[in-house]
Coordinates of C-alpha atoms and ligand atoms in Angstrom, one line a residue:
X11 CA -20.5 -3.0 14.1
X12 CA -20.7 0.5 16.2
X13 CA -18.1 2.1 17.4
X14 CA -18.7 1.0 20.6
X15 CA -18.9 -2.7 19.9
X16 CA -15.5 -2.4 18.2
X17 CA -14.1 -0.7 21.1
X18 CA -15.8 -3.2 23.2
X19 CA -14.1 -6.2 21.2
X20 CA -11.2 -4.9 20.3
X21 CA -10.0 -2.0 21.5
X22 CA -6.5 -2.9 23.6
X23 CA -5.8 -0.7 26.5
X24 CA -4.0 2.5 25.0
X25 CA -2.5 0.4 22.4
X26 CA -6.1 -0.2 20.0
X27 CA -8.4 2.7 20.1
X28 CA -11.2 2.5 17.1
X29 CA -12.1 6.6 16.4
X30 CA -14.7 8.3 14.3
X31 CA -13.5 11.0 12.2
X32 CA -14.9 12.3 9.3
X33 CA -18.0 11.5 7.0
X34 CA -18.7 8.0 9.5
X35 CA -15.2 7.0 9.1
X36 CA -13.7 4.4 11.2
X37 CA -10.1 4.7 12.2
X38 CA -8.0 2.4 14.3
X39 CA -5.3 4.0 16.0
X40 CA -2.0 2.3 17.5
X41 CA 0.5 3.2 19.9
X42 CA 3.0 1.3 21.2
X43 CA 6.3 1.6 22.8
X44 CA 7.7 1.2 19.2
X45 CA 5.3 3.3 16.9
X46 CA 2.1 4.8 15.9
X47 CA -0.4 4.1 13.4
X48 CA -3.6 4.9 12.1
X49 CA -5.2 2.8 9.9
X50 CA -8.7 3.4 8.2
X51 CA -11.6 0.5 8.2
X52 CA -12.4 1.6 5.0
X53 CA -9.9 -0.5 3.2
X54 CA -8.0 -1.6 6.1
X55 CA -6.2 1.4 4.7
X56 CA -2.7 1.7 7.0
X57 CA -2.7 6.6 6.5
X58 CA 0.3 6.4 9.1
X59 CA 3.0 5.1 10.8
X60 CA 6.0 6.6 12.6
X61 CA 8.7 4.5 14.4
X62 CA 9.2 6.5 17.4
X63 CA 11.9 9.0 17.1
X64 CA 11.8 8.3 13.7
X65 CA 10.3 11.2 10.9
X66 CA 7.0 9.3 9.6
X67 CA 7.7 6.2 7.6
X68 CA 4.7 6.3 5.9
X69 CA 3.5 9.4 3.6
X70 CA 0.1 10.8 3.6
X71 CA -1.1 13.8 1.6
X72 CA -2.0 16.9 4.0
X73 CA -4.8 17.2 1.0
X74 CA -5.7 13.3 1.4
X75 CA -9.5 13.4 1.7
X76 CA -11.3 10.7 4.0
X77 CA -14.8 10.4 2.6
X78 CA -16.7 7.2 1.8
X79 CA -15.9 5.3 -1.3
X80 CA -12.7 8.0 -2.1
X81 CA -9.4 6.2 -2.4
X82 CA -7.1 8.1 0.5
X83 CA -3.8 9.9 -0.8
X84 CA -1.3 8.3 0.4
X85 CA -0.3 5.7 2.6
X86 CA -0.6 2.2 2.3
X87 CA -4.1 1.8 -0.7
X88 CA -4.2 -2.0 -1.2
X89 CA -4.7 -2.7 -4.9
X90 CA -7.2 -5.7 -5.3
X91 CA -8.3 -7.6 -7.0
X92 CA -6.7 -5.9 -10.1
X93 CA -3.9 -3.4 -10.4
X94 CA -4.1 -0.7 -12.8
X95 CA -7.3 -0.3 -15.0
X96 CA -10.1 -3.5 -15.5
X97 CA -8.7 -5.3 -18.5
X98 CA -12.1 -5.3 -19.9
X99 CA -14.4 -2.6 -18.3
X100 CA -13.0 0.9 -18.6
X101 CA -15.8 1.5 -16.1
X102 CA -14.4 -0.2 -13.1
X103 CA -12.0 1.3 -10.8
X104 CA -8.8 1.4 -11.2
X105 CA -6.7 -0.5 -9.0
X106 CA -9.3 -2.6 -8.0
X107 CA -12.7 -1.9 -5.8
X108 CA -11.0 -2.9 -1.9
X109 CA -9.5 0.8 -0.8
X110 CA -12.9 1.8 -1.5
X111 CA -15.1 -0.5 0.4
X112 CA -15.9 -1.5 4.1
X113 CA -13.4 -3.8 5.8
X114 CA -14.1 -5.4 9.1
X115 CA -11.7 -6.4 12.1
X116 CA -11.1 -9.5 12.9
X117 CA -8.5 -9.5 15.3
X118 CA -6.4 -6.9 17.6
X119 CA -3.5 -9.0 20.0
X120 CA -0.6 -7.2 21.9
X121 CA 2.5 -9.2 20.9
X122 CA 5.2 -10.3 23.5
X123 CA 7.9 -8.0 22.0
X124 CA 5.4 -5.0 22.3
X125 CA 4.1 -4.8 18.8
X126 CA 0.4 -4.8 18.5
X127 CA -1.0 -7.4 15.4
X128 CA -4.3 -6.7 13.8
X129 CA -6.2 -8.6 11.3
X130 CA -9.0 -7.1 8.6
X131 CA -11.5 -8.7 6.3
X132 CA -12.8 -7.0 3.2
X133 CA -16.9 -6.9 3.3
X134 CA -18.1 -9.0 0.3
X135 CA -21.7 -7.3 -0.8
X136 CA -23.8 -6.4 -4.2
X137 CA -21.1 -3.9 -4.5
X138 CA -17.7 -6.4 -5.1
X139 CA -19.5 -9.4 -6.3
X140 CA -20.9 -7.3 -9.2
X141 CA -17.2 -6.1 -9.6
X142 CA -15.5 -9.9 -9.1
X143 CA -17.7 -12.9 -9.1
X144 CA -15.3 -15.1 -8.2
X145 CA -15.6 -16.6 -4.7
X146 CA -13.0 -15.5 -2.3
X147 CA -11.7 -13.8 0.6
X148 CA -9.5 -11.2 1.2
X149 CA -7.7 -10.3 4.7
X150 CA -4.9 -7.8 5.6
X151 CA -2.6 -8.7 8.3
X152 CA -0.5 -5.8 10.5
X153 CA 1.8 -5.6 12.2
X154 CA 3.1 -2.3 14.3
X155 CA 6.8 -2.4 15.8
X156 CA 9.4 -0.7 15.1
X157 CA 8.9 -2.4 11.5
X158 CA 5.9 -2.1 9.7
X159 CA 4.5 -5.7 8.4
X160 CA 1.5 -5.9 5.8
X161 CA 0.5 -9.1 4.4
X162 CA -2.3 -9.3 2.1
X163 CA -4.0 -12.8 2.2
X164 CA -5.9 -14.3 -0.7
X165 CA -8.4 -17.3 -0.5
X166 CA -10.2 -18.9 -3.8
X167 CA -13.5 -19.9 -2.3
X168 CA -14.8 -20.8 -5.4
X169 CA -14.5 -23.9 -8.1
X170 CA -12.6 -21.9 -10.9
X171 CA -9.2 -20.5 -11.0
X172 CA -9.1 -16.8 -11.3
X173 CA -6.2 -14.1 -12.3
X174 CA -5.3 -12.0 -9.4
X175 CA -3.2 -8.3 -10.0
X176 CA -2.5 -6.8 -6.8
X177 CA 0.0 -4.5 -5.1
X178 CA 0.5 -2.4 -1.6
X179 CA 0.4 1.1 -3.3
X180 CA 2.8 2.2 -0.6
X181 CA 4.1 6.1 -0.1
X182 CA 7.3 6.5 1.1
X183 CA 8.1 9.5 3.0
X184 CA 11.0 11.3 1.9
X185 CA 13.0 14.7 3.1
X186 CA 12.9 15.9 -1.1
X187 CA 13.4 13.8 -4.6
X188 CA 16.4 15.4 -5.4
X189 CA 18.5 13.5 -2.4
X190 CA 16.9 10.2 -2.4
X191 CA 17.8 7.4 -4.8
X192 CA 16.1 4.1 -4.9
X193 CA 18.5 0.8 -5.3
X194 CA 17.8 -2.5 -5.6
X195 CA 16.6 -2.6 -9.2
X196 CA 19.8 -2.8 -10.7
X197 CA 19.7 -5.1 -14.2
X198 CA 15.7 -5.6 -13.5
X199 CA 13.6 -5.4 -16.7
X200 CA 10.6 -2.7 -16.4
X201 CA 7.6 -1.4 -18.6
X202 CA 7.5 2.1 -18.4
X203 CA 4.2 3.5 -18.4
X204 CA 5.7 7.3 -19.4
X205 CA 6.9 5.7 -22.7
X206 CA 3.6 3.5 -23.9
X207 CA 5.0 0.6 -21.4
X208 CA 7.9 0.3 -23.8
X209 CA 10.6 -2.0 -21.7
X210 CA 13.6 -1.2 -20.6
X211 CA 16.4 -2.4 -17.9
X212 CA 17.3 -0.5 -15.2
X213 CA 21.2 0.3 -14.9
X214 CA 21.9 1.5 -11.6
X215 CA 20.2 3.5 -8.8
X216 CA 16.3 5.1 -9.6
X217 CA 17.1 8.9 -9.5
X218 CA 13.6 10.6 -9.5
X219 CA 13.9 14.3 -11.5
X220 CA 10.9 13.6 -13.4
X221 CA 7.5 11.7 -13.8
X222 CA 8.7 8.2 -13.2
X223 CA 5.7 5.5 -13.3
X224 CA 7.5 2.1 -13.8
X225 CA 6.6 -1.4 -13.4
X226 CA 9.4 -3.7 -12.4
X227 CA 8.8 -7.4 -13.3
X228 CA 10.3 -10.7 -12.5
X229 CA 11.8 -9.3 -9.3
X230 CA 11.5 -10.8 -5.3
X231 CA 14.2 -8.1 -4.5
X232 CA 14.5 -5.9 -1.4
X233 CA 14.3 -2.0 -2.3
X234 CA 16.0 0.6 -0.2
X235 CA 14.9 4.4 -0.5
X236 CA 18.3 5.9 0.6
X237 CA 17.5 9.1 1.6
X238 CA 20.2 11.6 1.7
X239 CA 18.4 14.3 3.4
X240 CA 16.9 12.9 6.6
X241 CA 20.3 10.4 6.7
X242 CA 18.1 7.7 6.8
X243 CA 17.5 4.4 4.2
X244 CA 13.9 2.8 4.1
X245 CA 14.2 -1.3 3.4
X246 CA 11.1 -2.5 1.6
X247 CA 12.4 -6.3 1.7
X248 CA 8.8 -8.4 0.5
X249 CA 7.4 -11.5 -0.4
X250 CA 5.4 -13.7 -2.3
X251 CA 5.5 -10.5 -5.1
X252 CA 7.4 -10.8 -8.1
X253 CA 6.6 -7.1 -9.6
X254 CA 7.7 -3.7 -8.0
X255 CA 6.3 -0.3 -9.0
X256 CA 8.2 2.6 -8.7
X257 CA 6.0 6.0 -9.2
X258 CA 6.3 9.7 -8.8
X259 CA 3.7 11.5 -10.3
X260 CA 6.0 14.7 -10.4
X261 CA 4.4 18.6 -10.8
X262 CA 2.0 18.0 -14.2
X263 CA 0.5 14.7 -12.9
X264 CA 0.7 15.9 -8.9
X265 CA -1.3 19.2 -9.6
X266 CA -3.9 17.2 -11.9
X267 CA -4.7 14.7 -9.0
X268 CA -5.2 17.8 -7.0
X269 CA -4.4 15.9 -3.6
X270 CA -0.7 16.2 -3.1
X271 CA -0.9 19.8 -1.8
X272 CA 2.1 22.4 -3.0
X273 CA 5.3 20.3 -4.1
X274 CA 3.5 17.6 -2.5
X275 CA 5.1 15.2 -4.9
X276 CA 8.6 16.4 -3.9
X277 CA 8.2 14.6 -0.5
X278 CA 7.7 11.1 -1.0
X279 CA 7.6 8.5 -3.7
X280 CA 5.7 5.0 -3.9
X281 CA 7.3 1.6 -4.2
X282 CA 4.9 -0.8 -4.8
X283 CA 5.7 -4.4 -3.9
X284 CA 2.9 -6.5 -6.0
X285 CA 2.0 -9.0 -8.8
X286 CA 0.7 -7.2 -11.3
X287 CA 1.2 -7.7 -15.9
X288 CA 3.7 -10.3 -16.9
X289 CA 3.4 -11.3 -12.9
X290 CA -0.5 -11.7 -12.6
X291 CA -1.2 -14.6 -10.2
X292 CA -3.4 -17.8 -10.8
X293 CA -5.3 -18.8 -8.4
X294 CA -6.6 -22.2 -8.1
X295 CA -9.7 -23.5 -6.3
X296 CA -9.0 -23.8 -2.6
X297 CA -5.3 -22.1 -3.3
X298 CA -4.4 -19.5 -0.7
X299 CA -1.7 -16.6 -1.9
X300 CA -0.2 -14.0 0.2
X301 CA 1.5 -10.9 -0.2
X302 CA 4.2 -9.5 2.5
X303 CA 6.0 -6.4 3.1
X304 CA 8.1 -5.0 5.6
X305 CA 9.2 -1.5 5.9
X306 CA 11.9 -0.8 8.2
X307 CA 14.8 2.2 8.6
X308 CA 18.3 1.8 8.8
X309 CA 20.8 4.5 9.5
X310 CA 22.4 5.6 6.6
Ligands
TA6_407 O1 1.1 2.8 -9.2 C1 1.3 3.9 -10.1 C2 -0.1 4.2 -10.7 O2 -0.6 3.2 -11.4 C3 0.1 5.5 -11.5 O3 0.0 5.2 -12.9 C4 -1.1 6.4 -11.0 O4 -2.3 6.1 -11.7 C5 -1.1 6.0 -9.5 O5 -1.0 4.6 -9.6 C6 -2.2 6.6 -8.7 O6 -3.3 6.0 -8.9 P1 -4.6 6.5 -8.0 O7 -5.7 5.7 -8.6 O8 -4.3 6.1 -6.6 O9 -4.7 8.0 -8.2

């Protein structure tokens, strides 16, 4: 679809606009009385979104590069249909091929309480079905208010059960590391990828003065980023995902990626609400899963 047959089906007033901006990528951005939002076709990737009056929710690297098939720094990458590296082929990429690939719109509506809702479809070709040959669909649902609402939608098309990973690989943004704590975790058993995915349980709050790269399992539990700094606390309350992921590449792993930018790692840090390891899901023919999370700030 062109740029002006989106624009033509779906733009909304000033609240939808679809934009072109680099390399023949699509963007979609959103303004409402409550927030804005940009959110790339490519992988119904959500790059932004600011409550107004409100510092950015979301983080996105000021190095983040927006080229076809390149997996944007930052923001909101949906992990499908695998999290973390291909359990068989080392070739594959990891997290899973749909941040990479085309997505399409299916639906833009202004809600009654002044939110705008928008709905994407992942773009099955040679590309994924070589990558996952199991029948299926794949949408993202957003919402835009003064929360943010994802909800990653999973259909089995096919006749066969299949094992889904997934996660929204979501970066927070934060005022610096060393006055932000992460809660909700406390007594939750993790595999911790810094240590060979040895397990551990967390006692306490997640203070981050280091590389932390941890996957939470067995957990349905709210996470608040309490940030010290801007006086602010992010809620990521979630269903329909029993594993959280809690990562901060710190300075090593940050200057190897080469996208955070200078201390980039300093201002944010993911939490990942997913199904991923001891959590995979099965999905049965017919069987529909989804994924929700909702980020919201609260004074702290
Ligand atoms: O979610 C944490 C993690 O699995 C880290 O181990 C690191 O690989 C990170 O994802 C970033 O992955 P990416 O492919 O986006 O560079």
């Amino acid at each position: 679809m062109t740029l002006t047959d989106l624009n033509q089906r779906f733009a909304i007033g000033n609240h939808v606009q679809f934009k072109e901006i680099t390399d023949g990528m699509i963007i979609a951005e959103v303004a409402n009385q409550h927030a804005i939002a940009n959110i790339a076709l490519q992988g119904a990737h959500i790059a932004t979104f600011q409550p107004r009056g409100e510092e950015p929710v979301i983080w996105l690297s000021p190095h983040a590069k927006f080229a076809q098939g390149k997996s944007i720094r930052g923001g909101v990458p949906v992990c499908w249909p695998w999290f973390g590296p291909h359990k068989t082929d080392s070739k594959l990429p990891g997290h899973g091929f749909a941040r990479t690939v085309p997505w399409e719109v299916f639906e833009t509506k202004a809600l009654p309480d002044g939110s705008t809702f928008l709905r994407f479809g992942l773009i099955e070709s040679g590309v994924t079905r070589a990558q996952w040959p199991h029948p299926s669909t794949v949408q993202l649902e957003v919402t835009v208010g003064r929360a943010l609402r994802v909800e990653l939608v999973t259909h089995n098309a096919g006749g066969a059960a299949f094992e889904l990973g997934e996660a929204l690989h979501t970066y927070f943004q934060i005022s610096d590391v060393a006055k932000t704590t992460i809660r909700g975790l406390d007594n939750c058993a993790y595999l911790d990828k810094v240590q060979d995915f040895a397990r551990f349980t967390q006692q306490d709050g997640i203070v981050i003065d280091s590389e932390v790269d941890r996957v939470y399992i067995n957990t349905a539990a709210d996470c608040v980023i309490e940030d010290k700094g801007l006086k602010r606390a992010i809620r990521i309350a979630k269903q329909g995902s029993m594993s959280t992921v809690v990562w901060n590449p710190w300075t090593e792993k940050a200057d190897k990626m080469g996208d955070f930018g200078e201390e980039g790692h300093r201002g944010m840090v993911c939490v990942e609400s997913g199904n991923m390891m001891d959590n995979v899901v099965v999905l049965a023919p017919g069987e529909m899963h989804k994924l929700v999370a909702v980020y919201s700030v609260e004074k702290l």
